[in-house]
Structure formats: structure tokens, C-alpha cells
PDB file of C-alpha atoms in Angstrom:
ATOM      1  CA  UNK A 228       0.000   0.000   0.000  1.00 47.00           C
ATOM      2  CA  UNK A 229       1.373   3.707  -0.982  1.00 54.00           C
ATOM      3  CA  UNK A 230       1.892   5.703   2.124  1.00 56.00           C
ATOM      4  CA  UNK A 231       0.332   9.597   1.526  1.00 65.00           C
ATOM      5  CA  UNK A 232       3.491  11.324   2.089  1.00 69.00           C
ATOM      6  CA  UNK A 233       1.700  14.813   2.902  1.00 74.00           C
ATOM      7  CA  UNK A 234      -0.120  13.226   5.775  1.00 76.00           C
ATOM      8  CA  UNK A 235       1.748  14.023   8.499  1.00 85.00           C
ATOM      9  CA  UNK A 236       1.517  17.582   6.926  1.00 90.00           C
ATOM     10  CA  UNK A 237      -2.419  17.483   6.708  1.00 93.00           C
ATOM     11  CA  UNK A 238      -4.665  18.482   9.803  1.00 93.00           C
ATOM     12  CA  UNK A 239      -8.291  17.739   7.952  1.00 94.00           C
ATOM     13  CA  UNK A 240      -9.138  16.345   4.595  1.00 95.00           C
ATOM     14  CA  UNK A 241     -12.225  18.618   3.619  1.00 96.00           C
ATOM     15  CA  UNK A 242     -12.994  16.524   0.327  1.00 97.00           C
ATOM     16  CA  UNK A 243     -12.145  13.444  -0.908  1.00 96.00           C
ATOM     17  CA  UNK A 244     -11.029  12.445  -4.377  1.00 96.00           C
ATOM     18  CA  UNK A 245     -14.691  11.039  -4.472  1.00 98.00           C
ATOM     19  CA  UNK A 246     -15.972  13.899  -3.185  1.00 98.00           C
ATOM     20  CA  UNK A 247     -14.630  16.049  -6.065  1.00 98.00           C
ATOM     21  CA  UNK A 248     -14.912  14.073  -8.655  1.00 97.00           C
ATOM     22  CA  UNK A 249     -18.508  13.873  -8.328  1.00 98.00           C
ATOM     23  CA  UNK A 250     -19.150  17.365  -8.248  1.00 98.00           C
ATOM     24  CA  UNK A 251     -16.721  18.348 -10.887  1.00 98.00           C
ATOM     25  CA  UNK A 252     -18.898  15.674 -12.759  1.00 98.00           C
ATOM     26  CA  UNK A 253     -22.250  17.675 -11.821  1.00 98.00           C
ATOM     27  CA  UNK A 254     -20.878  21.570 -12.557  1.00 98.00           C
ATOM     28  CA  UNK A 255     -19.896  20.217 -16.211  1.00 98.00           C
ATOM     29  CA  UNK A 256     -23.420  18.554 -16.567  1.00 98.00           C
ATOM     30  CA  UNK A 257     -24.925  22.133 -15.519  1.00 98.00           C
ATOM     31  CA  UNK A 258     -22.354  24.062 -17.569  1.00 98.00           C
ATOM     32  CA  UNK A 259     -23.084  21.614 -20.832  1.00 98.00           C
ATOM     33  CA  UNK A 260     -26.461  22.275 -20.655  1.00 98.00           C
ATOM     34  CA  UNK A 261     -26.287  26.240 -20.365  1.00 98.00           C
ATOM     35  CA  UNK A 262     -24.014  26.369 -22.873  1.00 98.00           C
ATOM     36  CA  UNK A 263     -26.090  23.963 -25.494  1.00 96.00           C
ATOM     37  CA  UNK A 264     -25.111  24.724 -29.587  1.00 94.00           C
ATOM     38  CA  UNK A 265     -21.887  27.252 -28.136  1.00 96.00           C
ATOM     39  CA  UNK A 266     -18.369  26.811 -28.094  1.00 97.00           C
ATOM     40  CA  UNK A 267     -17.665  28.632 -25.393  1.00 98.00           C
ATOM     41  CA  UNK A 268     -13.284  29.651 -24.058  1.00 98.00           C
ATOM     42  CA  UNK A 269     -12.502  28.212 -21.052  1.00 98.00           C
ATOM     43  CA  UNK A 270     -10.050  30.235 -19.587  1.00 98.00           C
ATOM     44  CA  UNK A 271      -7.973  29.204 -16.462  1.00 97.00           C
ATOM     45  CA  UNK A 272      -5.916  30.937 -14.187  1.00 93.00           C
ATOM     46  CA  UNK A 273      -2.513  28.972 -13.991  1.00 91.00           C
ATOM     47  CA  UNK A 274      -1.346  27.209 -11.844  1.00 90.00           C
ATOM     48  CA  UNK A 275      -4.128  26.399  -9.311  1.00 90.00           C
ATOM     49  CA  UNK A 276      -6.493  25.416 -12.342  1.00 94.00           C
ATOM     50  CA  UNK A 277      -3.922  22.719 -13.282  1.00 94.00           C
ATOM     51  CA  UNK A 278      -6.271  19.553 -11.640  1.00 96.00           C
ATOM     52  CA  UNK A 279      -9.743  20.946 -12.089  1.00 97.00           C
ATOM     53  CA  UNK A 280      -9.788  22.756 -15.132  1.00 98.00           C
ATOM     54  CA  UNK A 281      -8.752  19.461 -17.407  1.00 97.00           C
ATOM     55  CA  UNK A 282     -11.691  17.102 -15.023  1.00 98.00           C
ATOM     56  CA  UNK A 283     -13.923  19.849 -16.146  1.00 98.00           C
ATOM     57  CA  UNK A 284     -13.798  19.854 -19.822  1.00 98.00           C
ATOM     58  CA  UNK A 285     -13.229  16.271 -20.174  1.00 98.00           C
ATOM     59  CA  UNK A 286     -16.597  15.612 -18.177  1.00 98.00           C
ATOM     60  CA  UNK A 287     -18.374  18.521 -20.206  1.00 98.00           C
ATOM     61  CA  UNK A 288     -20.147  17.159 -23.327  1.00 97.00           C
ATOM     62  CA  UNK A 289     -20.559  20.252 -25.284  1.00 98.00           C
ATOM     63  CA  UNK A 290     -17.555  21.715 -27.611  1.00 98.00           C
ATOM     64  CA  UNK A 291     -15.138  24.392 -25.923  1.00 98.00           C
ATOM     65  CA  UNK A 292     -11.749  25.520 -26.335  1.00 98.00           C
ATOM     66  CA  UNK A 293      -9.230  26.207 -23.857  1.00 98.00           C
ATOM     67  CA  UNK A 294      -7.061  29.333 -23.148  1.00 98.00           C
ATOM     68  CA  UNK A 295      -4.694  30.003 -19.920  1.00 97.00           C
ATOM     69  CA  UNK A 296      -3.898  33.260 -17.877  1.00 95.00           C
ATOM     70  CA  UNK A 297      -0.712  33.654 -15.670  1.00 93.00           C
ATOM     71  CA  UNK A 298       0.062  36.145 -13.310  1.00 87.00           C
ATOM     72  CA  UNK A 299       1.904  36.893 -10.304  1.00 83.00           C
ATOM     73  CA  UNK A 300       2.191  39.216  -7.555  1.00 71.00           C
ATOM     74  CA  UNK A 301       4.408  42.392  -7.814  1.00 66.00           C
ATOM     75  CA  UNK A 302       4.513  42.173  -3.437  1.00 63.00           C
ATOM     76  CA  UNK A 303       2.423  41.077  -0.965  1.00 62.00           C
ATOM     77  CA  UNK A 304       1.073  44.105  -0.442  1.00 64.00           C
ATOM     78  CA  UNK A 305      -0.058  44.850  -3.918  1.00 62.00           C
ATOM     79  CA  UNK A 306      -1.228  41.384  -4.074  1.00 59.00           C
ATOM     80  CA  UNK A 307      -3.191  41.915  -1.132  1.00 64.00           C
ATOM     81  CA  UNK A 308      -4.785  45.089  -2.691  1.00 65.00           C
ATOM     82  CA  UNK A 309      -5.869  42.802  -5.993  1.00 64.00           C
ATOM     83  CA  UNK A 310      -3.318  44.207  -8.086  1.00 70.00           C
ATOM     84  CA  UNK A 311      -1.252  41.638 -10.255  1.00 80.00           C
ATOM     85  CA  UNK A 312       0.383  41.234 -13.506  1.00 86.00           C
ATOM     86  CA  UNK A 313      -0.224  39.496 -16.160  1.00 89.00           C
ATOM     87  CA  UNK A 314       2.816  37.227 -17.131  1.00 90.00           C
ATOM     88  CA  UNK A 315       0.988  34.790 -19.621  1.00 94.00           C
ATOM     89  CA  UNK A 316      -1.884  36.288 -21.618  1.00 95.00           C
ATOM     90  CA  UNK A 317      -4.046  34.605 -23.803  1.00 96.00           C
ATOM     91  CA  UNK A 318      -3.637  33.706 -27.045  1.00 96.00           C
ATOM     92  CA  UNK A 319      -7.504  33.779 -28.184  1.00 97.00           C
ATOM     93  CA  UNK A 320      -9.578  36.349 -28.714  1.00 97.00           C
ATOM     94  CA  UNK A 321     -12.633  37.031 -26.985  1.00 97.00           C
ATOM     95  CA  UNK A 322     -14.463  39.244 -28.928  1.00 98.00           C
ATOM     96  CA  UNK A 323     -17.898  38.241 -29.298  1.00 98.00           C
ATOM     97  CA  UNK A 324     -17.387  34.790 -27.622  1.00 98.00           C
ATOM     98  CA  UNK A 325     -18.859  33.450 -24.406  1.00 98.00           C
ATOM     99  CA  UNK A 326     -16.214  33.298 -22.124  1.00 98.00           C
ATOM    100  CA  UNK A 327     -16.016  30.763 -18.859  1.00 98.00           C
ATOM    101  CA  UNK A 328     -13.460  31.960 -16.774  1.00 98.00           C
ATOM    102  CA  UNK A 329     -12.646  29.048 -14.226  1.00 98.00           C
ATOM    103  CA  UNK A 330     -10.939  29.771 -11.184  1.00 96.00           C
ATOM    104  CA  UNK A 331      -9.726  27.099  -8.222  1.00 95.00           C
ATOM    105  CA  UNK A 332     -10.697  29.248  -5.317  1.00 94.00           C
ATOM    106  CA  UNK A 333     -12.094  32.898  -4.699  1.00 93.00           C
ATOM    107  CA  UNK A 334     -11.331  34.361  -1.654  1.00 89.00           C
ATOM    108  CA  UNK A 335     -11.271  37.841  -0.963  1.00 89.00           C
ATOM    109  CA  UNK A 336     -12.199  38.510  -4.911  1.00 90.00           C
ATOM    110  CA  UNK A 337      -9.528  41.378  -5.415  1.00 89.00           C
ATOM    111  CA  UNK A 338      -7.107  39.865  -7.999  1.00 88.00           C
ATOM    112  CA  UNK A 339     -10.880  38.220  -9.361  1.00 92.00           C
ATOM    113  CA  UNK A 340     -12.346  41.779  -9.925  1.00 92.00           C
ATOM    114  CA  UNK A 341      -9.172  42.759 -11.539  1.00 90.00           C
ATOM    115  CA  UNK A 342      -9.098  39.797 -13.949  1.00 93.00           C
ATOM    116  CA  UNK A 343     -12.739  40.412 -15.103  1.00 95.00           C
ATOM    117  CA  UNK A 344     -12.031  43.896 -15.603  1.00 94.00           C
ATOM    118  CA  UNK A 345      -8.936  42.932 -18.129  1.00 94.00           C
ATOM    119  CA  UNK A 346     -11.219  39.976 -19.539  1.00 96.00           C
ATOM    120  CA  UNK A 347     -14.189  42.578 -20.130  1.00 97.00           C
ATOM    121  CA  UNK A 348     -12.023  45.281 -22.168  1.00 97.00           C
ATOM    122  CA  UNK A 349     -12.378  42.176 -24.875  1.00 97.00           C
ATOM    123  CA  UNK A 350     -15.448  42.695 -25.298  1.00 98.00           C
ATOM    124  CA  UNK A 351     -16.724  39.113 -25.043  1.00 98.00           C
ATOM    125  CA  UNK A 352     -20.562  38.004 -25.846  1.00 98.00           C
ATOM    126  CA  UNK A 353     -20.274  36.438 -22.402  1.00 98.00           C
ATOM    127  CA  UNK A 354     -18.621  36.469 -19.031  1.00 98.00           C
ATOM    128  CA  UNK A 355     -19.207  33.842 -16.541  1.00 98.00           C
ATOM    129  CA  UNK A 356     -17.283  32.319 -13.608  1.00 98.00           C
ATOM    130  CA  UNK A 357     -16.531  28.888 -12.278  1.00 98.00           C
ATOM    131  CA  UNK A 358     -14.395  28.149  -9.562  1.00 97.00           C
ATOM    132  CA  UNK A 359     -13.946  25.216  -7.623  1.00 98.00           C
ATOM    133  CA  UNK A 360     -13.828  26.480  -4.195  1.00 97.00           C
ATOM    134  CA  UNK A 361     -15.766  29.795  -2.660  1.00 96.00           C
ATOM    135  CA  UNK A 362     -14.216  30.980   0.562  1.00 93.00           C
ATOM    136  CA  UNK A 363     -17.024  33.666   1.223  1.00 88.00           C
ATOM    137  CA  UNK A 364     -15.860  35.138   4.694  1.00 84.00           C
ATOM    138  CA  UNK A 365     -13.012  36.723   3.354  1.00 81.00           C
ATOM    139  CA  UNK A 366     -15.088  38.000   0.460  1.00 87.00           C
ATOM    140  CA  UNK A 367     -13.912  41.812   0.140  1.00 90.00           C
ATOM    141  CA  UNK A 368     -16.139  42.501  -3.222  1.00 91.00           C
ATOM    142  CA  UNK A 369     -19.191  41.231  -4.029  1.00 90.00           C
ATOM    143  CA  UNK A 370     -18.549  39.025  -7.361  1.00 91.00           C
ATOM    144  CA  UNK A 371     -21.521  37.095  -9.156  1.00 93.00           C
ATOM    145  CA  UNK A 372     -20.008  33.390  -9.654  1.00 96.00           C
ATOM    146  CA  UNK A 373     -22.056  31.482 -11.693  1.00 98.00           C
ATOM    147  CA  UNK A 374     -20.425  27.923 -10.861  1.00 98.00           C
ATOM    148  CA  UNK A 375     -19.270  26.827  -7.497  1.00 98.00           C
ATOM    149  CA  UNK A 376     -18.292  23.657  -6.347  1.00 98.00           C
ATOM    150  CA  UNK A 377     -17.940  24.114  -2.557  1.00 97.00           C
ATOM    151  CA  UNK A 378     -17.759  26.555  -0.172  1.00 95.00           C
ATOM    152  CA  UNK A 379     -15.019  26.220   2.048  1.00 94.00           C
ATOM    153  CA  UNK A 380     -14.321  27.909   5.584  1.00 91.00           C
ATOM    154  CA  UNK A 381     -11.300  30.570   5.830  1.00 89.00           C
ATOM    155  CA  UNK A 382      -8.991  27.915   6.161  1.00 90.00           C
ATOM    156  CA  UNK A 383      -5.633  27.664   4.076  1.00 90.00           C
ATOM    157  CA  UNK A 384      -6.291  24.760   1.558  1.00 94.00           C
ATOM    158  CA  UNK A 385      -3.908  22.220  -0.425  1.00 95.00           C
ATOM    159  CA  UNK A 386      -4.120  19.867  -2.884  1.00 95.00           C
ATOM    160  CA  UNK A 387      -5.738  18.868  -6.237  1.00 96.00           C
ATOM    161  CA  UNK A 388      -4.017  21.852  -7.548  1.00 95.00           C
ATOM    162  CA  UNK A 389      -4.013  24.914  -4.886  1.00 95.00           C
ATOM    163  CA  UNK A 390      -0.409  25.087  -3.147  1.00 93.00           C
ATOM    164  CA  UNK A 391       1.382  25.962  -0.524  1.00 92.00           C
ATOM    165  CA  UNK A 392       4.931  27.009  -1.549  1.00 90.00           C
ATOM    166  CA  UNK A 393       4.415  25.049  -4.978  1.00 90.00           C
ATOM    167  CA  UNK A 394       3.561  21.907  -2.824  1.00 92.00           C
ATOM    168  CA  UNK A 395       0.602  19.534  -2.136  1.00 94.00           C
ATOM    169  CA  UNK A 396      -0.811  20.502  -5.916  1.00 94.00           C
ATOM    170  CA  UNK A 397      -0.687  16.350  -6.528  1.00 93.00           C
ATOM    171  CA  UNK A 398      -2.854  15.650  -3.440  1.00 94.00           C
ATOM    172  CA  UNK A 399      -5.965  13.828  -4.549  1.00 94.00           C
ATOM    173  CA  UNK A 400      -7.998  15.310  -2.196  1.00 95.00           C
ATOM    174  CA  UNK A 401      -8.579  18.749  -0.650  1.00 96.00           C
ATOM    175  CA  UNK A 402      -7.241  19.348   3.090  1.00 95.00           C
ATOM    176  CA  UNK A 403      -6.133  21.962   5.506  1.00 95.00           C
ATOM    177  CA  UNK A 404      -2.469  22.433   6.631  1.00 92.00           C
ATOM    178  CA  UNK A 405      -1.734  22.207   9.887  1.00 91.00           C
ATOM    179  CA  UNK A 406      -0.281  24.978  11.698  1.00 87.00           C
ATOM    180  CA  UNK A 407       2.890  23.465  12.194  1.00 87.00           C
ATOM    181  CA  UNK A 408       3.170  23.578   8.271  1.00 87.00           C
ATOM    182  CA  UNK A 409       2.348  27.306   7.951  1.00 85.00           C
ATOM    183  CA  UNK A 410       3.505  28.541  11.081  1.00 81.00           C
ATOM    184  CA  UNK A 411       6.514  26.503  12.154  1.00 77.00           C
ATOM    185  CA  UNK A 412       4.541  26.193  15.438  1.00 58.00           C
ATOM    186  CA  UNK A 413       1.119  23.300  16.399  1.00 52.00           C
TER     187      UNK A 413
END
């Protein structure tokens, strides 16, 4: 039997592999059917996106195609204020397409808002979000999103993807660090 080597490193799992798959399975079922006789762009934000994203469209039964978006901080502080640059753009354009911008978690909705307001200055026929996780109490501007697949608590969060200093992304599953991990402290 494999041994989970992030275990020791994991204080809760908040959803299993199960858990995810299924409702990755049931947000592409509701997205296929909204978007019946479109192609919509499915744009994700790298790196978090790099697990759910590909579940999504493979599970969707509708034709789409598939941009990415990069960015990164310039400091904590202006990442904390939403403001981010833009290292990979996209190589579509959005002009008159419908436009599903998939996210793996919204939190405070800063960098979010900013991203929508880049995305929008395409003029698309359609702007809609999806993101896998919705971590409304640190919600800082209100953002309609379309597509959720869980809310979570204010808890930091690894795995299938999301990171904590480029680690956990190959978890299966979806768990909080312990303190130890972020902290250096239990």
C-alpha cells in the first residue's frame, strides 16, 4: 500500500477524491447544458487550475476551447490590494465569444475583480465564472459566480491543484495544513 506522504503535513481532509470528482462531474453537466449549440473559451488561471480545469472539460459534453492566464504578484502588499500582472496572456480572442473563466478558489475577490475587468475590455458576448472552491468570509467585493463547487471555511487549503509554496498541488484530495506547516509552530 502507498503511504500519503503529505499526511503528516495534513490536519483535515475537507474533500475526498470522491468527493470532487462527483461534483466536478455535476458543474460540467450544468455548464453543458447552459451552454447547449456554443463553443464557449474556457479560460484558467494557472497554476491552481492545473487539476480541475482538465476534469472539467473532459466531463463537459458540449464543444469548448481552452485558453490560460498567468500572473503573479508584484509584493504582498499589492497582491493583497488585488493588483497583479499578467505574465501569460491569452492567445484567443474574446471578442464576441462566451467566455467561462474558471478559477480554483475565490477568496477575498480582489485579484478576481481585476481579472474580469482585463477579460471585459475584450469585449466578449459572455462572461461567466466557475471556480472550484468559494471561501465567502473573506469575500472583500461582491462578485456574481455562476459555478461553485464548494464553499469552504477561511482555512488555508492544499491539494488537487491549490499550493502551498508550490507543494501539495498532486494531493488527490482537498485538506487543511496544519499549523505546524504554515507557522513553524502546532
Amino acid at each position: 500500500m502507498e503511504r500519503d506522504f503529505w499526511l503528516d503535513d495534513v490536519q483535515e481532509v475537507l474533500f475526498t477524491e470522491e468527493q470532487i470528482h462527483e461534483r466536478v462531474k455535476e458543474l460540467a453537466r450544468q455548464i453543458s447544458q447552459d451552454y447547449q449549440e456554443k463553443t464557449p473559451i474556457i479560460v484558467g488561471v494557472l497554476k491552481g487550475v492545473m487539476c480541475f480545469l482538465p476534469d472539467l472539460i473532459r466531463k463537459m459534453s458540449i464543444p469548448v476551447e481552452v485558453d490560460f492566464i498567468a500572473v503573479s504578484s508584484y509584493s504582498t502588499e499589492t497582491r493583497d490590494k488585488g493588483v497583479v500582472r499578467v505574465v501569460k496572456d491569452l492567445d484567443l480572442p474574446l471578442m464576441d465569444r462566451h467566455v467561462l473563466f474558471v478559477e480554483d478558489v475565490v477568496d477575498t475577490g480582489l485579484t478576481l475583480h481585476y481579472l474580469l475587468r482585463n477579460l471585459r475590455a475584450r469585449n466578449p458576448a459572455s462572461l461567466e465564472v466557475c471556480t472550484l472552491l468559494n471561501k465567502n468570509p473573506r469575500r472583500l467585493i461582491n462578485i456574481p459566480i455562476r459555478y461553485v463547487g464548494f464553499e469552504v471555511p477561511d482555512y488555508f487549503v492544499v491539494g488537487y491543484g491549490l499550493d502551498y509554496n508550490e507543494r501539495y498541488r498532486n494531493l488527490p484530495y482537498i485538506g487543511i495544513l496544519k499549523p505546524s506547516v504554515l507557522f513553524g509552530k502546532d
